[in-house]
Short mmCIF file of C-alpha atoms and ligand atoms in Angstrom, two decimals:
data_model
loop_
_atom_site.label_atom_id
_atom_site.label_comp_id
_atom_site.label_asym_id
_atom_site.label_seq_id
_atom_site.Cartn_x
_atom_site.Cartn_y
_atom_site.Cartn_z
CA UNK A 60 51.27 -30.09 10.30
CA UNK A 61 50.29 -33.35 10.50
CA UNK A 62 46.80 -34.24 12.38
CA UNK A 63 45.42 -36.97 13.67
CA UNK A 64 42.42 -37.39 14.93
CA UNK A 65 42.58 -39.48 18.23
CA UNK A 66 38.83 -39.46 20.02
CA UNK A 67 35.83 -38.21 19.53
CA UNK A 68 34.70 -34.79 22.16
CA UNK A 69 32.87 -36.95 24.45
CA UNK A 70 34.95 -39.37 24.65
CA UNK A 71 37.90 -36.74 26.39
CA UNK A 72 34.81 -34.91 28.68
CA UNK A 73 36.20 -32.09 31.38
CA UNK A 74 38.16 -33.61 33.80
CA UNK A 75 38.82 -36.16 32.10
CA UNK A 76 42.15 -37.91 30.31
CA UNK A 77 43.10 -41.02 28.28
CA UNK A 78 46.31 -42.53 26.45
CA UNK A 79 47.63 -42.77 23.17
CA UNK A 80 50.01 -44.83 21.28
CA UNK A 81 51.36 -41.88 19.04
CA UNK A 82 54.74 -43.58 16.45
CA UNK A 83 55.65 -45.93 19.72
CA UNK A 84 55.41 -43.24 22.09
CA UNK A 85 52.63 -42.76 24.95
CA UNK A 86 51.02 -39.59 24.88
CA UNK A 87 48.64 -38.66 28.28
CA UNK A 88 45.58 -35.78 26.83
CA UNK A 89 43.98 -34.19 29.12
CA UNK A 90 40.96 -31.41 29.44
CA UNK A 91 40.83 -29.32 31.99
CA UNK A 92 39.03 -26.67 33.11
CA UNK A 93 38.16 -26.04 29.42
CA UNK A 94 41.60 -26.87 28.24
CA UNK A 95 43.44 -29.17 26.44
CA UNK A 96 47.14 -30.71 27.05
CA UNK A 97 48.97 -33.73 25.09
CA UNK A 98 52.04 -34.53 27.13
CA UNK A 99 54.11 -37.83 27.18
CA UNK A 100 52.29 -40.36 29.25
CA UNK A 101 55.82 -41.57 30.67
CA UNK A 102 56.59 -39.84 34.16
CA UNK A 103 60.89 -39.01 33.90
CA UNK A 104 61.02 -40.33 37.70
CA UNK A 105 60.18 -43.89 37.15
CA UNK A 106 58.13 -44.21 34.12
CA UNK A 107 54.31 -43.37 36.46
CA UNK A 108 51.53 -43.28 33.90
CA UNK A 109 50.97 -39.68 34.32
CA UNK A 110 47.21 -39.54 31.91
CA UNK A 111 46.47 -41.14 35.65
CA UNK A 112 47.81 -38.13 37.65
CA UNK A 113 45.96 -35.77 39.51
CA UNK A 114 45.21 -31.85 37.41
CA UNK A 115 45.37 -28.57 39.26
CA UNK A 116 46.05 -25.02 37.56
CA UNK A 117 47.80 -26.61 34.54
CA UNK A 118 49.93 -28.97 36.21
CA UNK A 119 49.38 -32.36 36.52
CA UNK A 120 51.36 -34.85 39.24
CA UNK A 121 52.06 -38.03 38.77
CA UNK A 122 49.91 -40.40 40.81
CA UNK A 123 53.60 -42.48 41.52
CA UNK A 124 55.79 -40.37 43.75
CA UNK A 125 54.52 -36.97 43.52
CA UNK A 126 56.77 -35.18 40.61
CA UNK A 127 54.89 -32.33 39.33
CA UNK A 128 54.82 -31.41 35.41
CA UNK A 129 53.70 -28.23 33.73
CA UNK A 130 51.30 -29.37 30.83
CA UNK A 131 52.38 -26.75 28.36
CA UNK A 132 56.38 -26.85 28.82
CA UNK A 133 56.90 -30.47 29.74
CA UNK A 134 58.88 -28.45 32.46
CA UNK A 135 59.20 -30.06 36.11
CA UNK A 136 56.93 -28.02 38.43
CA UNK A 137 60.03 -27.59 41.46
CA UNK A 138 63.04 -26.71 38.87
CA UNK A 139 61.13 -25.23 35.65
CA UNK A 140 63.06 -27.99 33.85
CA UNK A 141 62.15 -29.08 30.01
CA UNK A 142 61.47 -32.86 30.67
CA UNK A 143 58.28 -34.17 29.30
CA UNK A 144 57.65 -33.52 25.70
CA UNK A 145 54.35 -31.69 24.57
CA UNK A 146 51.96 -31.69 21.75
CA UNK A 147 49.74 -29.31 19.69
CA UNK A 148 46.77 -30.73 20.76
CA UNK A 149 42.81 -29.08 19.10
CA UNK A 150 39.41 -30.06 18.92
CA UNK A 151 37.37 -29.26 15.37
CA UNK A 152 34.23 -30.96 14.39
CA UNK A 153 33.35 -32.63 17.42
CA UNK A 154 37.34 -34.95 17.72
CA UNK A 155 40.39 -34.28 19.47
CA UNK A 156 43.41 -34.40 16.79
CA UNK A 157 47.02 -34.15 18.24
CA UNK A 158 49.83 -32.91 15.77
CA UNK A 159 52.05 -35.20 15.21
CA UNK A 160 55.45 -35.41 14.25
CA UNK A 161 56.77 -36.96 11.38
CA UNK A 162 58.82 -39.91 12.59
S1 FES B 35 57.10 -42.48 38.52
FE1 FES B 35 56.66 -40.37 38.82
S2 FES B 35 56.79 -39.64 40.67
FE2 FES B 35 58.29 -41.74 41.06
#
C-alpha cells in the first residue's frame, strides 16, 4: 500500500467534499455522517463532477443528471453494476490519506 496525504483533517469537515488528482485521475473525496469515502470523480454517464454531488445514506447523486452510486462499492445504485473505482481512505494524525495504486 502507498498512502498519500491529500489534505488536513480540517480541510474535509463533516459534509464536505473535494477533488484530488491522483496518478492523472480525478478522485472525489467525501466525509459524510462521520465516514470518509474516496471514489472516481468522473460520472460514467457524461462525465459529471461526482465531488459536487449530494450524499445521502452512503449514496452520491451526480449533479448533472442524477445517476447514483454507492460510495463504498462504486456500484450504480439502481443496477448494482460496478461502475466507479473506489479507494481506501483513512484519517491519521490530523491528515486524510488515500491508498494510491501503483501507476
Ligand atoms: S453526467 Fe452524471 S448523471 Fe449525467
